[in-house]
PDB file of C-alpha atoms in Angstrom:
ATOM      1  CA  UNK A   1     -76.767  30.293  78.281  1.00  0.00           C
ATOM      2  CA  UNK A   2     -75.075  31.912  81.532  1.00  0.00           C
ATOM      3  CA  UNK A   3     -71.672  30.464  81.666  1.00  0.00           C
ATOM      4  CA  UNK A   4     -71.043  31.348  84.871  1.00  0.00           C
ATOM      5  CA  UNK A   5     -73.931  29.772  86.089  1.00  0.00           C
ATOM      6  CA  UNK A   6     -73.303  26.850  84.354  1.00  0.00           C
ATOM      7  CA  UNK A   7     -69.621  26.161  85.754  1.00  0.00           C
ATOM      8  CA  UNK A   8     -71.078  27.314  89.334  1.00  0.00           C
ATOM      9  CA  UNK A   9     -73.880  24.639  89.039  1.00  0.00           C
ATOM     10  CA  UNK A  10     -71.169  22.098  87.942  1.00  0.00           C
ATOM     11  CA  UNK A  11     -68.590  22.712  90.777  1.00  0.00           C
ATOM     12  CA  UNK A  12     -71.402  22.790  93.410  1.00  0.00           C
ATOM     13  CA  UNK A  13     -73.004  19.580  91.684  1.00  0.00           C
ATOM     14  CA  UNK A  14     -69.628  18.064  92.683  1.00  0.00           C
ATOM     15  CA  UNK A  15     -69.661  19.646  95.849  1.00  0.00           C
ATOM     16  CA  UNK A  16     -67.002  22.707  95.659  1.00  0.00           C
ATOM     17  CA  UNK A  17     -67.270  26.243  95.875  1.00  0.00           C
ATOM     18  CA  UNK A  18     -66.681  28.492  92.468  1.00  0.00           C
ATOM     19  CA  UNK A  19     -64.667  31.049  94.098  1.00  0.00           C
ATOM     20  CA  UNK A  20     -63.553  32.869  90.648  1.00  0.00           C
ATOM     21  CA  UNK A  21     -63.736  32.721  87.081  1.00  0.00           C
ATOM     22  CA  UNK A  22     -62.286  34.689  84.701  1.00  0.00           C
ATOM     23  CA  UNK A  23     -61.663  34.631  80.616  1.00  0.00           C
ATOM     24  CA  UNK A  24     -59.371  35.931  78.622  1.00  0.00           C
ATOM     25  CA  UNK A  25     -60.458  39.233  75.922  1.00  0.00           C
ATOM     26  CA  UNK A  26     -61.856  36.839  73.473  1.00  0.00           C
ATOM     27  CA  UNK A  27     -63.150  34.070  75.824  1.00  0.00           C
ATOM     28  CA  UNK A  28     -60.161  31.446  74.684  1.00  0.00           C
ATOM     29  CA  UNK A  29     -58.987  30.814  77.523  1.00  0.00           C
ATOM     30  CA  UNK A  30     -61.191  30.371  81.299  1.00  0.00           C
ATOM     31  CA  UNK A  31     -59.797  29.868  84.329  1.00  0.00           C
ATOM     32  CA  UNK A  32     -62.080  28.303  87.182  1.00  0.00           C
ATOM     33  CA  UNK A  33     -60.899  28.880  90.837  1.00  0.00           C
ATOM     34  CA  UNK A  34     -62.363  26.554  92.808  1.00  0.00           C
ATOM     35  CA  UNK A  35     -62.209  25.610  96.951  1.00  0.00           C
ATOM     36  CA  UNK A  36     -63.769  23.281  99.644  1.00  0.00           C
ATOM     37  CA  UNK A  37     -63.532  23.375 103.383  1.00  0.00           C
ATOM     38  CA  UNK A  38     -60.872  20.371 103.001  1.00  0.00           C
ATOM     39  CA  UNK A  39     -58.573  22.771 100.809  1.00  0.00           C
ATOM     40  CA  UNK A  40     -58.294  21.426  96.808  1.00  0.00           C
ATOM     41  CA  UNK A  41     -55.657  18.978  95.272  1.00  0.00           C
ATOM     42  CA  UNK A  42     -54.371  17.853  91.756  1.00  0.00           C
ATOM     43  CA  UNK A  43     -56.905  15.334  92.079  1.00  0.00           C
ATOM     44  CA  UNK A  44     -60.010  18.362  92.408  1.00  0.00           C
ATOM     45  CA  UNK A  45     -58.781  20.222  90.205  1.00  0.00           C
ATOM     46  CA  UNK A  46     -58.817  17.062  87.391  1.00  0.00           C
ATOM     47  CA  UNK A  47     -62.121  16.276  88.362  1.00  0.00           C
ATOM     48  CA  UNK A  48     -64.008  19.465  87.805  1.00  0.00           C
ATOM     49  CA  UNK A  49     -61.678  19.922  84.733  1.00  0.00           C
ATOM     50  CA  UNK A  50     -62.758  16.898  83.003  1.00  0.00           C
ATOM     51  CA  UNK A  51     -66.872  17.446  84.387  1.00  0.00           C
ATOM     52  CA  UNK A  52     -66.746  21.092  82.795  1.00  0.00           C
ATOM     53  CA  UNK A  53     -64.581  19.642  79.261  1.00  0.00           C
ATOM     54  CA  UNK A  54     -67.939  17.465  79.233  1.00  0.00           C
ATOM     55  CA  UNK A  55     -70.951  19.800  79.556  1.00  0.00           C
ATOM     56  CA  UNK A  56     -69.006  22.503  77.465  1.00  0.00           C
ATOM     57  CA  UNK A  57     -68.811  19.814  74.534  1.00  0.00           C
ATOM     58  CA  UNK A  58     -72.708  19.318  75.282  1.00  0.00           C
ATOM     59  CA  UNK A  59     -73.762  23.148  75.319  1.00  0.00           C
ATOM     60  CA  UNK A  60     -71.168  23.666  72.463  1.00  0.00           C
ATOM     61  CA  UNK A  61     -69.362  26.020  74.765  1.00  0.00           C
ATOM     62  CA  UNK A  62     -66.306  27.171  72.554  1.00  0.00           C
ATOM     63  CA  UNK A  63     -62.620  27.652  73.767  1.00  0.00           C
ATOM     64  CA  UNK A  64     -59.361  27.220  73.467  1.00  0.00           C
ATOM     65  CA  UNK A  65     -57.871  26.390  77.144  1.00  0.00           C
ATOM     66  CA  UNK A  66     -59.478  25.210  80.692  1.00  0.00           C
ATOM     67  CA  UNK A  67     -57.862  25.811  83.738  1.00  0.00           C
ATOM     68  CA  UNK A  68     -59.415  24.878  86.730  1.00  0.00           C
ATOM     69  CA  UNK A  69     -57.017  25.508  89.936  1.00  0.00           C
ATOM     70  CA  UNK A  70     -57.464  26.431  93.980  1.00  0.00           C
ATOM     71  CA  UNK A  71     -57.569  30.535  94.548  1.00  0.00           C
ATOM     72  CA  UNK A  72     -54.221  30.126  96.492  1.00  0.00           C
ATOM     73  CA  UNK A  73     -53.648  31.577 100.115  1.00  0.00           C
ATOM     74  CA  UNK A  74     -53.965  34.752  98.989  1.00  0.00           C
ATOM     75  CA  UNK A  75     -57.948  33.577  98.187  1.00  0.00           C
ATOM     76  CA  UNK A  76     -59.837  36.453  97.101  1.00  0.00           C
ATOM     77  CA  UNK A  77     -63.260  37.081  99.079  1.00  0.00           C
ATOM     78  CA  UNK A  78     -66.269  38.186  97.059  1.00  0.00           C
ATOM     79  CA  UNK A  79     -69.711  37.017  98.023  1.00  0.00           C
ATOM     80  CA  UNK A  80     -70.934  37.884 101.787  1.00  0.00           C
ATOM     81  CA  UNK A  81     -70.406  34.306 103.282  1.00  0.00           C
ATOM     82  CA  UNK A  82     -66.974  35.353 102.597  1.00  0.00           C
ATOM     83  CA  UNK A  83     -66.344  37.664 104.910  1.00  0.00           C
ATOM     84  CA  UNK A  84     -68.272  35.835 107.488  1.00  0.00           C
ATOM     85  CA  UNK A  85     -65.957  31.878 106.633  1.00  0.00           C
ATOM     86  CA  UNK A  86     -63.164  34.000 106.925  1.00  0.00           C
ATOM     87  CA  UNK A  87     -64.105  36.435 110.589  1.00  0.00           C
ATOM     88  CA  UNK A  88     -60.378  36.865 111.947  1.00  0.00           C
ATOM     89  CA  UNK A  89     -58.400  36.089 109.380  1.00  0.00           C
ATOM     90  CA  UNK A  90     -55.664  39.134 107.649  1.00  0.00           C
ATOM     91  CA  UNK A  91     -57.457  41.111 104.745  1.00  0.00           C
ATOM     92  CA  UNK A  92     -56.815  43.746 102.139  1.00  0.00           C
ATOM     93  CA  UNK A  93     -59.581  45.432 100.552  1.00  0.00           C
ATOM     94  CA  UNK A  94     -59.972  48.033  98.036  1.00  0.00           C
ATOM     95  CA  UNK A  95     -63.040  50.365  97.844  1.00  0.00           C
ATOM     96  CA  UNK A  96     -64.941  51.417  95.398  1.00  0.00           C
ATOM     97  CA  UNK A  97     -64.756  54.971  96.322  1.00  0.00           C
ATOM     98  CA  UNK A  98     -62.217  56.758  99.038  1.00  0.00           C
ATOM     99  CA  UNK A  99     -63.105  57.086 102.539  1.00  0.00           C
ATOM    100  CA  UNK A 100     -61.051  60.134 103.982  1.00  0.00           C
ATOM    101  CA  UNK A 101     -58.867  60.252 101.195  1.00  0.00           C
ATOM    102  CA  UNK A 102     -58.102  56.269 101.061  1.00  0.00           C
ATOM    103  CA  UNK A 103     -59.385  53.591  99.150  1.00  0.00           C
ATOM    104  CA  UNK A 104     -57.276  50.542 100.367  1.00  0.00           C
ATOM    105  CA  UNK A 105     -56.765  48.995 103.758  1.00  0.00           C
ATOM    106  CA  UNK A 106     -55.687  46.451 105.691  1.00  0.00           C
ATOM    107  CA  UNK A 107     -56.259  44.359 108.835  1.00  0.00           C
ATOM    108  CA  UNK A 108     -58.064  41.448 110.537  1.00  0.00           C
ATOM    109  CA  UNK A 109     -61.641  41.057 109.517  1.00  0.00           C
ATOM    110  CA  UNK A 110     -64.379  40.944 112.228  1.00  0.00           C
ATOM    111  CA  UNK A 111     -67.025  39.782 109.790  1.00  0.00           C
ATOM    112  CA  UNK A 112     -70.314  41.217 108.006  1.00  0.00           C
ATOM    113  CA  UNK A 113     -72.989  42.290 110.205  1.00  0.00           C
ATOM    114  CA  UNK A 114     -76.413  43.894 108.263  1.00  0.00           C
ATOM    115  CA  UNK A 115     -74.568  44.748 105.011  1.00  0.00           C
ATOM    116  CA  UNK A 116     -71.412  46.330 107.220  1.00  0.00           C
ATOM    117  CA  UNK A 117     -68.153  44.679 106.634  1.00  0.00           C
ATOM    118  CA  UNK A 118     -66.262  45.130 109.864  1.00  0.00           C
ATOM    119  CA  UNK A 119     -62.278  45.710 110.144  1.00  0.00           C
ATOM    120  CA  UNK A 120     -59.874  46.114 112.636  1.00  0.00           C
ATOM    121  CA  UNK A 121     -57.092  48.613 111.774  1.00  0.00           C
ATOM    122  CA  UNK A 122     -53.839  49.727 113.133  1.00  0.00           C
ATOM    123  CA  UNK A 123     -55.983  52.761 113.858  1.00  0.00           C
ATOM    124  CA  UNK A 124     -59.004  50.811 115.159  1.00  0.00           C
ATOM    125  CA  UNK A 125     -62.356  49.597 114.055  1.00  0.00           C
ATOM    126  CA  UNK A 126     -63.970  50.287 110.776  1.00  0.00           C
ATOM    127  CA  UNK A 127     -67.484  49.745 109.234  1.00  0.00           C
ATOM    128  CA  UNK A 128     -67.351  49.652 105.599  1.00  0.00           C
ATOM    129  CA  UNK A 129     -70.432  48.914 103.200  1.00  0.00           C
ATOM    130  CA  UNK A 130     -70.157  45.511 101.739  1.00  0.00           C
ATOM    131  CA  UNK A 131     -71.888  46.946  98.307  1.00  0.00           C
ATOM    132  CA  UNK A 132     -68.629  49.595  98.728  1.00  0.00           C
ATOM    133  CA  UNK A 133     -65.981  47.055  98.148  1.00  0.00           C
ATOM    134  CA  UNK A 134     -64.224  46.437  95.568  1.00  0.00           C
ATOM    135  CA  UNK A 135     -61.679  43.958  95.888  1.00  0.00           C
ATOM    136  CA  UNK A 136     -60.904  41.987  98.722  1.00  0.00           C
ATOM    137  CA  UNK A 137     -58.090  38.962  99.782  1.00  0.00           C
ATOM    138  CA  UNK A 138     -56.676  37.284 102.503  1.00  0.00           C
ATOM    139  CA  UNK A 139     -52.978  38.254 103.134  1.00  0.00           C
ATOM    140  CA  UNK A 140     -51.638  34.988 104.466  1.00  0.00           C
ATOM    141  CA  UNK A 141     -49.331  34.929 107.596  1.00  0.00           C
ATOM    142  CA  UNK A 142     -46.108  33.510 107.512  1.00  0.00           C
TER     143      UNK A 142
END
């Protein structure tokens, strides 16, 4: 059984987006980051919570600990729709692998054109390979 499948299935099913999940070294404890276009409350969070607590009981999924919770401004962006939802917003990203001696930077996404993530710099526009990043988040503005 794919667990990640399974808890995307279940969050789409009740019509959020899995934006995360991650478990701790011995799979006791899963955390479930979840989001919608309306943001997420308590109420969201309890909902998917108590969905997932079900199925795992029917696919004998075993753990210790559930959290379910939103991904927080600081969201972090992952799958290609990603970078298109969030076109203007502040970013960091990490690469993979250094380009000219740097593998993090910062600025206002443009959005992902043909596999090319674009980014707007303090020293101007970048193209950089989705497949080449690593990690990526929005930096919220305050």
């Amino acid at each position: 059984m794919d667990l990640l499948k399974l808890i995307e299935q279940t969050a789409e099913g009740l019509g959020y987006e899995l934006v995360d999940f991650e478990t701790s070294p011995r799979g006791r404890l899963m955390r479930v980051f979840i989001d919608s276009p309306n943001g997420i409350t308590v109420d969201d969070c309890a909902t998917v919570s108590n969905q997932l607590t079900r199925i795992f009981e029917v696919e004998n999924v075993d753990y210790d600990r559930l959290e379910v919770s939103s991904p927080g401004l600081d969201r972090p962006l992952s799958k290609p729709a990603d970078f298109e939802r969030f076109a203007g917003q502040d970013v960091q990203v990490r690469l993979r692998m250094p380009i000219a001696n740097q593998r993090n930077f910062s600025g206002v996404l443009q959005g992902l054109k043909e596999g090319m993530v674009t980014l707007e710099t303090e020293k101007g526009s970048m193209e950089i390979p989705f497949e080449e990043i690593e990690k990526a988040r929005l930096v919220p503005r305050f």
